[in-house]
Short mmCIF file of N, CA and C in Angstrom, two decimals:
data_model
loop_
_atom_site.label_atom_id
_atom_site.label_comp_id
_atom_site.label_asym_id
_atom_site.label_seq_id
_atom_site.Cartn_x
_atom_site.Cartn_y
_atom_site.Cartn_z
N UNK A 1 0.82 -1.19 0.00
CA UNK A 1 0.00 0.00 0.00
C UNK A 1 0.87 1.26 0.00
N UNK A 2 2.14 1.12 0.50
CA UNK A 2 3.20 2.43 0.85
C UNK A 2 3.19 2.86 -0.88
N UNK A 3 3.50 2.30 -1.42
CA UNK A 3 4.01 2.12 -2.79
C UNK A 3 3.16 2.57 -3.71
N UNK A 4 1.66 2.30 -3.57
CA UNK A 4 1.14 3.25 -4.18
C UNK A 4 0.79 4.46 -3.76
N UNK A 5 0.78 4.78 -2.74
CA UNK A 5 0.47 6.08 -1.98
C UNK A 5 2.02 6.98 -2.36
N UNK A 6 2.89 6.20 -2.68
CA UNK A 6 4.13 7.04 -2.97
C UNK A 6 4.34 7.35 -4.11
N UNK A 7 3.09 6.35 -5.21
CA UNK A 7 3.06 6.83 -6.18
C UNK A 7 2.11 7.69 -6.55
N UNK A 8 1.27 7.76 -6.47
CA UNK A 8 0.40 8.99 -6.35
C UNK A 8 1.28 10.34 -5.58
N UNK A 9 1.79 10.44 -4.65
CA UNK A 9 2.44 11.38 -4.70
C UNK A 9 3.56 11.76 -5.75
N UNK A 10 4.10 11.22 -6.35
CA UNK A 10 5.11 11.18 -7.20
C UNK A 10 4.03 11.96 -8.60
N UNK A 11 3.21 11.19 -8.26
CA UNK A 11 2.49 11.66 -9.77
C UNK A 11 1.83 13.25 -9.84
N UNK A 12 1.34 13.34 -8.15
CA UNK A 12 0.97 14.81 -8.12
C UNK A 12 1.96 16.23 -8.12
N UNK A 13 3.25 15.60 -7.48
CA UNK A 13 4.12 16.18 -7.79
C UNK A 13 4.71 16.79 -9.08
N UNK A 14 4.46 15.65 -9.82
CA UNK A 14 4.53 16.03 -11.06
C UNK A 14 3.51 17.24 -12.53
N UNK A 15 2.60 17.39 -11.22
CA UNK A 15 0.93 17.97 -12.13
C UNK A 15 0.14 17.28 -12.02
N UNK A 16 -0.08 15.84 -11.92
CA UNK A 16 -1.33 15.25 -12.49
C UNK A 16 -2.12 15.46 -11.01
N UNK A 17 -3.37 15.83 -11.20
CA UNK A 17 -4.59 15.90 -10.53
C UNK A 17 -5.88 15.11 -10.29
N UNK A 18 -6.00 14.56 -11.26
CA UNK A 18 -6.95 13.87 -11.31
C UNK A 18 -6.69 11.67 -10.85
N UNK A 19 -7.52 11.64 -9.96
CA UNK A 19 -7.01 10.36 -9.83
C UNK A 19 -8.36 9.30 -9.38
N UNK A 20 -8.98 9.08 -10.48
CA UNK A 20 -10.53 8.89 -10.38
C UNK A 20 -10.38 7.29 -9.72
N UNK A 21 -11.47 6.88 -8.67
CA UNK A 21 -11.45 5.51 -8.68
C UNK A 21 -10.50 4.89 -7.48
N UNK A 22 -9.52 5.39 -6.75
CA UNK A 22 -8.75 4.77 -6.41
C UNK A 22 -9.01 3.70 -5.05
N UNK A 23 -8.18 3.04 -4.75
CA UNK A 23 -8.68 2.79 -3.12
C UNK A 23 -7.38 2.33 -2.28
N UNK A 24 -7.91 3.58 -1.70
CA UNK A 24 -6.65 4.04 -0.54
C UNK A 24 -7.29 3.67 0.94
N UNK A 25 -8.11 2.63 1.04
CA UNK A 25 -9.07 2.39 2.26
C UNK A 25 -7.39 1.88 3.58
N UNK A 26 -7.89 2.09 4.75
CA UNK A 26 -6.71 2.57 5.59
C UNK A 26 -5.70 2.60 5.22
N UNK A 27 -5.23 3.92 4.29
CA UNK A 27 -3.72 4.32 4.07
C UNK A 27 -3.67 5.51 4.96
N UNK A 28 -2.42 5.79 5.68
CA UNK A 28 -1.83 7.23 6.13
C UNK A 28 -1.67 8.19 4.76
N UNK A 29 -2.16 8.66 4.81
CA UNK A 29 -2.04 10.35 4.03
C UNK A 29 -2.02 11.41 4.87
N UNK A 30 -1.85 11.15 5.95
CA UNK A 30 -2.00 12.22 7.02
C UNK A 30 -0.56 13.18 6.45
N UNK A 31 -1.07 14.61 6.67
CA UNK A 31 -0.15 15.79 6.56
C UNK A 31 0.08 15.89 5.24
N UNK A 32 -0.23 15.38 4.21
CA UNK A 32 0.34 15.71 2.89
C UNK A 32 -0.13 17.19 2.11
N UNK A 33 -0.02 17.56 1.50
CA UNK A 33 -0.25 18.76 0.30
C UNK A 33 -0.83 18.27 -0.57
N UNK A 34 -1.92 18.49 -0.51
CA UNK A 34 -2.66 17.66 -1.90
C UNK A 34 -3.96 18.91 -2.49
N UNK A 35 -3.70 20.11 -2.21
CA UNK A 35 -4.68 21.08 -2.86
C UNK A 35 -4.95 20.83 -4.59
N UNK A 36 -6.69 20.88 -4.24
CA UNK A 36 -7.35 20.76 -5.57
C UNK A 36 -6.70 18.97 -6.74
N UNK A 37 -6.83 18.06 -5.45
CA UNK A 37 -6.54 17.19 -6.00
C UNK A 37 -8.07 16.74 -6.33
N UNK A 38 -8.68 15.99 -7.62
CA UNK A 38 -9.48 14.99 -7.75
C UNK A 38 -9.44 13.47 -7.24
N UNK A 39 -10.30 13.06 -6.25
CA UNK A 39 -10.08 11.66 -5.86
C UNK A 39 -11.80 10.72 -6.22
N UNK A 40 -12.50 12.23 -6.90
CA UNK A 40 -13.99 11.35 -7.43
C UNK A 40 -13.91 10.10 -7.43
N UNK A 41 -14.99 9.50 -6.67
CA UNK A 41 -15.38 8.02 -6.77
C UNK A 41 -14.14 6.43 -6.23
N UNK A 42 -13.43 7.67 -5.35
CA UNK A 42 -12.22 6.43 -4.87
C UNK A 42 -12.54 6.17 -3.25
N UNK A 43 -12.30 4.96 -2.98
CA UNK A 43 -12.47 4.78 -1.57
C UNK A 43 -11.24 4.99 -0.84
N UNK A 44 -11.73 5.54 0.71
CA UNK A 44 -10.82 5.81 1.61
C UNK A 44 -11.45 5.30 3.10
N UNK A 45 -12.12 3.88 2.79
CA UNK A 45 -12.31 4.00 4.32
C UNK A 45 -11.20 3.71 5.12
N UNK A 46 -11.75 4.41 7.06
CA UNK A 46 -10.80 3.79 7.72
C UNK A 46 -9.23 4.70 7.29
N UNK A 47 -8.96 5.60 6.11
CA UNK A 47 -7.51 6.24 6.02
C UNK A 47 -7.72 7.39 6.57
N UNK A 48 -6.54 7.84 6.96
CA UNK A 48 -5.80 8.69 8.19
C UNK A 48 -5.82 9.68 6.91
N UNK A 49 -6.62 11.17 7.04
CA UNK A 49 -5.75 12.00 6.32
C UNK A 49 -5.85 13.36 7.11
N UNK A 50 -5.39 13.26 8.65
CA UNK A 50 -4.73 14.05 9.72
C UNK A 50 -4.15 14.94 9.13
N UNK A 51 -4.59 15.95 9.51
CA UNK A 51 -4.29 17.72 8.80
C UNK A 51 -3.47 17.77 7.55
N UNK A 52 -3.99 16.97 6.39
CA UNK A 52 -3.88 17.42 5.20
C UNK A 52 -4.62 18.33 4.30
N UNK A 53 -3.79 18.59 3.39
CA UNK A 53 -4.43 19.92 2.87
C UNK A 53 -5.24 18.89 1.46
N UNK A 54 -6.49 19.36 1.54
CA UNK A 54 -7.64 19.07 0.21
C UNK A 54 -8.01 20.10 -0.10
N UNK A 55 -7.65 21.30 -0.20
CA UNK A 55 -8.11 22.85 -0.12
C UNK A 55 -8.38 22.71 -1.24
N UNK A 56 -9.81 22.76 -1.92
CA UNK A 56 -10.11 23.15 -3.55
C UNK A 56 -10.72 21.48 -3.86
N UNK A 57 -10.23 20.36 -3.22
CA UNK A 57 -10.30 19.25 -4.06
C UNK A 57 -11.15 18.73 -4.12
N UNK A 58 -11.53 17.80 -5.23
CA UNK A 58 -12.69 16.98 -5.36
C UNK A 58 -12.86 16.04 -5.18
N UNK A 59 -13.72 15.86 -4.32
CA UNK A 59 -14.16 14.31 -3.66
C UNK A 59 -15.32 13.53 -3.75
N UNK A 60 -16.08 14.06 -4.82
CA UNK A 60 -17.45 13.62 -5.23
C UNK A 60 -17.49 12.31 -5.26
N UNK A 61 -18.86 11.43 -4.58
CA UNK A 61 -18.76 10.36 -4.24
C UNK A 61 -17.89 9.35 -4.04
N UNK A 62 -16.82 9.93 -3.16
CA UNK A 62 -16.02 9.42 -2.72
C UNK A 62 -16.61 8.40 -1.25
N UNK A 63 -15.86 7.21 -1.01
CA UNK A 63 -16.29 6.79 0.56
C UNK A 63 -15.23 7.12 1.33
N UNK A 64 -15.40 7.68 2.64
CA UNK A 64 -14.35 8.59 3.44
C UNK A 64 -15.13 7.95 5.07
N UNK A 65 -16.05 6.30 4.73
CA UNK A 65 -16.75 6.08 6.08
C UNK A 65 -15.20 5.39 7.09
N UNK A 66 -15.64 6.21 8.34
CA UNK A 66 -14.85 5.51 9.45
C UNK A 66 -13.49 6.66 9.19
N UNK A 67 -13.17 7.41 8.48
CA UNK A 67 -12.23 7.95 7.80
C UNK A 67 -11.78 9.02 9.18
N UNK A 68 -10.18 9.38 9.23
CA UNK A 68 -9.70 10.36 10.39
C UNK A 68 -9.17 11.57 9.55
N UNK A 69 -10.55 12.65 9.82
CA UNK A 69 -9.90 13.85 9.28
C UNK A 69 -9.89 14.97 9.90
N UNK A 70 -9.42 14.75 11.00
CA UNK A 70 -8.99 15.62 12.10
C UNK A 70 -7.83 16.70 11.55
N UNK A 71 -8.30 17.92 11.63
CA UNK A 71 -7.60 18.84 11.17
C UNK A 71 -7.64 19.16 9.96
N UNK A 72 -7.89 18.58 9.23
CA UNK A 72 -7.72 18.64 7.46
C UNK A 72 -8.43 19.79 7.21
N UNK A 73 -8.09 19.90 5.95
CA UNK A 73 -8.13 21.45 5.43
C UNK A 73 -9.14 21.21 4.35
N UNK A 74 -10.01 21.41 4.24
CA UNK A 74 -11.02 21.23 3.07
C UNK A 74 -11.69 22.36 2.73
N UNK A 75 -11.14 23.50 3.12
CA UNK A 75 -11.54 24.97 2.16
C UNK A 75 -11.85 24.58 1.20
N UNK A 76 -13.19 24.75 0.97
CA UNK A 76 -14.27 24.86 -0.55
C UNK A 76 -13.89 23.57 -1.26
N UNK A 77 -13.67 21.95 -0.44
CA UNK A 77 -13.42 20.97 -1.31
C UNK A 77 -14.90 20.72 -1.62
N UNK A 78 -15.14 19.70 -2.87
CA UNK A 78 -16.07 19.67 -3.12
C UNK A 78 -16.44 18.28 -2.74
N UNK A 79 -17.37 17.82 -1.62
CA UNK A 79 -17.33 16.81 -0.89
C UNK A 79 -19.44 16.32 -1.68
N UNK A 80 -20.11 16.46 -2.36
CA UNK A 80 -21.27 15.86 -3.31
C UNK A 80 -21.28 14.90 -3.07
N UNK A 81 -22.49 14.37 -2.37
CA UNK A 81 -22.76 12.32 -2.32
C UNK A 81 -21.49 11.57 -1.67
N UNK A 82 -20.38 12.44 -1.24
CA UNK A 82 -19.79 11.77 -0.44
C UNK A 82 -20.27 10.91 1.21
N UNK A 83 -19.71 9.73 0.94
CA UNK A 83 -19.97 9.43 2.52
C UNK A 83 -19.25 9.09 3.35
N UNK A 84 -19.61 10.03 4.66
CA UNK A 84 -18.67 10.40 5.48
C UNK A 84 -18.88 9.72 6.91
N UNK A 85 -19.70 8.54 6.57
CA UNK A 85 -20.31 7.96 8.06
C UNK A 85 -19.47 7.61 9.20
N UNK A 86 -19.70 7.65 9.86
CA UNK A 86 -18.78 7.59 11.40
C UNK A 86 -17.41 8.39 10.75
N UNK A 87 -16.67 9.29 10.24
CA UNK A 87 -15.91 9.92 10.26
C UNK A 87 -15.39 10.88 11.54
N UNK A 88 -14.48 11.40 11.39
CA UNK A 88 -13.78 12.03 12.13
C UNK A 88 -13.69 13.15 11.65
N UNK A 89 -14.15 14.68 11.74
CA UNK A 89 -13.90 15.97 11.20
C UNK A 89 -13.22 16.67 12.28
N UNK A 90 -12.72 16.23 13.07
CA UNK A 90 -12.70 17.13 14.49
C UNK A 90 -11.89 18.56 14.23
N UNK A 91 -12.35 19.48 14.30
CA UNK A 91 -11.38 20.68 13.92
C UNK A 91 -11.05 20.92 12.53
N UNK A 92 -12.07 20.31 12.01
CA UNK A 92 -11.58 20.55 10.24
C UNK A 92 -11.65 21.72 9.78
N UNK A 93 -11.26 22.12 8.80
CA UNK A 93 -11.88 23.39 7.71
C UNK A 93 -12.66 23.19 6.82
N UNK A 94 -13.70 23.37 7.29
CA UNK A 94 -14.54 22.92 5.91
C UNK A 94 -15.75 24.30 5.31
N UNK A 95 -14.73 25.04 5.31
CA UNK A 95 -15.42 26.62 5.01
C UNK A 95 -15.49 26.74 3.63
N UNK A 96 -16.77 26.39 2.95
CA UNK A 96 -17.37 27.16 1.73
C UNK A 96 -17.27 25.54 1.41
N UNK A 97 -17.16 24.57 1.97
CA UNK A 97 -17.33 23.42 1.21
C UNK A 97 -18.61 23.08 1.14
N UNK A 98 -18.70 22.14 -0.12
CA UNK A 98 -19.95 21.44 -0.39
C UNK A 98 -20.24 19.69 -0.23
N UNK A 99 -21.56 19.72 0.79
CA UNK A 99 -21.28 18.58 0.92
C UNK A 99 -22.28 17.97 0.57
N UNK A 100 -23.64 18.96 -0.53
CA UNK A 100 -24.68 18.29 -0.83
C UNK A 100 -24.34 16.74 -1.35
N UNK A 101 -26.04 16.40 -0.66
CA UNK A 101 -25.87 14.90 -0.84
C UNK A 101 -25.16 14.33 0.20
N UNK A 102 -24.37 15.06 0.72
CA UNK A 102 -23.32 13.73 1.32
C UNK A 102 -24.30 12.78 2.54
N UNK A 103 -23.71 11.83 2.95
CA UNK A 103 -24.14 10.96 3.93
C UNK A 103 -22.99 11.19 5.22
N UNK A 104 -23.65 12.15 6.63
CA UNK A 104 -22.88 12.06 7.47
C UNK A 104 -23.39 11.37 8.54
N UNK A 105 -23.81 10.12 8.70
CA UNK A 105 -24.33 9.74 10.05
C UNK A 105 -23.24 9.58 10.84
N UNK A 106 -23.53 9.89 12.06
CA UNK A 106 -23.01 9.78 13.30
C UNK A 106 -21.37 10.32 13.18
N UNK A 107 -20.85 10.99 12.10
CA UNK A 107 -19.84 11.88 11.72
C UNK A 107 -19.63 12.86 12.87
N UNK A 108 -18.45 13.17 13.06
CA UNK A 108 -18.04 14.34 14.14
C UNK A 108 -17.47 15.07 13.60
N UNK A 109 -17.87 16.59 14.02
CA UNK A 109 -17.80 17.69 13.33
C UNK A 109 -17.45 18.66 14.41
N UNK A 110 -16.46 18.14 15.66
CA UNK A 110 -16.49 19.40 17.16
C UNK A 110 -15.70 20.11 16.38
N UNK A 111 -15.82 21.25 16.93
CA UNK A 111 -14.42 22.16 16.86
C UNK A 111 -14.04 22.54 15.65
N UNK A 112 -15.04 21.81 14.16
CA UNK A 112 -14.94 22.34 12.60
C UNK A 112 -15.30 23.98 12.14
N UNK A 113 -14.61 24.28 11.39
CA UNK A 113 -15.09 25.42 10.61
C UNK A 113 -16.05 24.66 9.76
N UNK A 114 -17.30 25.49 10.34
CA UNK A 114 -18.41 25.26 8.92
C UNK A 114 -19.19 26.30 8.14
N UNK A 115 -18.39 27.35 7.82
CA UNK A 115 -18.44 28.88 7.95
C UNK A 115 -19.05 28.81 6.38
N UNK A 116 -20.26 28.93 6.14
CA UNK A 116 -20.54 28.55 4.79
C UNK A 116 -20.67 27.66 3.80
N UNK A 117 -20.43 26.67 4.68
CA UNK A 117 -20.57 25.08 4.41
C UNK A 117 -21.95 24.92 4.02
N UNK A 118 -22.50 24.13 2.45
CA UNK A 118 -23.71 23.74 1.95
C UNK A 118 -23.64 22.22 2.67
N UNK A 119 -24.88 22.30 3.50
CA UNK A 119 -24.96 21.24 4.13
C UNK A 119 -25.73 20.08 3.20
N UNK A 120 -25.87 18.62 3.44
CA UNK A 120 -26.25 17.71 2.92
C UNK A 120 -27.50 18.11 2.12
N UNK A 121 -28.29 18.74 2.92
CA UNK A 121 -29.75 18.86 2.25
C UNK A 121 -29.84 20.39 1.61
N UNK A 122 -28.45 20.65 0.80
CA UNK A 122 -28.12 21.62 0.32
C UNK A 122 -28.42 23.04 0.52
N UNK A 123 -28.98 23.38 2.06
CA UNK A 123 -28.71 24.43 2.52
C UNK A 123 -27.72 25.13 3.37
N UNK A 124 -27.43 26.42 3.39
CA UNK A 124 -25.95 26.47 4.07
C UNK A 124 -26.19 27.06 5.58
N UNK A 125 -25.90 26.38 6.47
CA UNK A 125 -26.56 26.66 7.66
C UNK A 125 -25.52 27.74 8.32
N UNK A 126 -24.62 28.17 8.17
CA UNK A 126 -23.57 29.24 8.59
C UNK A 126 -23.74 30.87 7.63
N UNK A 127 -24.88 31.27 7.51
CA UNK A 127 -24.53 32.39 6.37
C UNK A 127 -24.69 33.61 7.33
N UNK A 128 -23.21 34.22 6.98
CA UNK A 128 -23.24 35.31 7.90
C UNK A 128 -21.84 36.67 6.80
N UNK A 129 -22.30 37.50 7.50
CA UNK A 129 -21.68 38.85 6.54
C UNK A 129 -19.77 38.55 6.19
#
């Protein structure tokens, strides 16, 4: 599993963005740089991605259930039909993200920025000046 996770970094490093499909279900990605990466439709249950940056990225129906994203940075990622069940948000950023559709049961969200966040049932429950 190291090996592909090292390749995908190798590859983003390089430019490529888009990485449709994958399954990274419990891999560490925790702390990486990964702004405005595409991971549409790849599974991640159960993976660690502990204050990494997704700032911009797309995660549309992605599975992220059981997933640790404590700290992570998800400024305006685009999180659509994702599901995020029993997840971990604790302290996330998830300001201006979208999470219509998504599935968050029993998801934790203490201590998150949700500062404009479109909630599941695509209203944004934070709208303020």
């Amino acid at each position: 599993m190291q090996s592909s996770i090292q390749h995908l970094i190798e590859r983003y490093q390089q430019g490529e963005r888009i990485f449709h499909g994958l399954d990274l279900s419990g891999c560490d990605l925790s702390h990486l740089q990964l702004p405005e990466i595409d991971l549409s439709y790849s599974v991640l249950r159960e993976a660690s991605l502990v204050g990494t940056d997704l700032t911009w990225a797309i995660l549309r129906d992605v599975n992220l259930t059981n997933a640790n994203l404590t700290q992570a940075h998800l400024h305006r990622a685009n999180l659509r039909r994702a599901n995020l069940t029993t997840a971990n948000l604790k302290q996330a950023d998830l300001r201006a993200a979208d999470l219509s559709g998504a599935t968050i049961a029993n998801a934790i969200f203490v201590d998150s920025n949700l500062w404009g966040t479109v909630a599941p049932d695509g209203v944004s429950p934070l709208q303020r000046p």
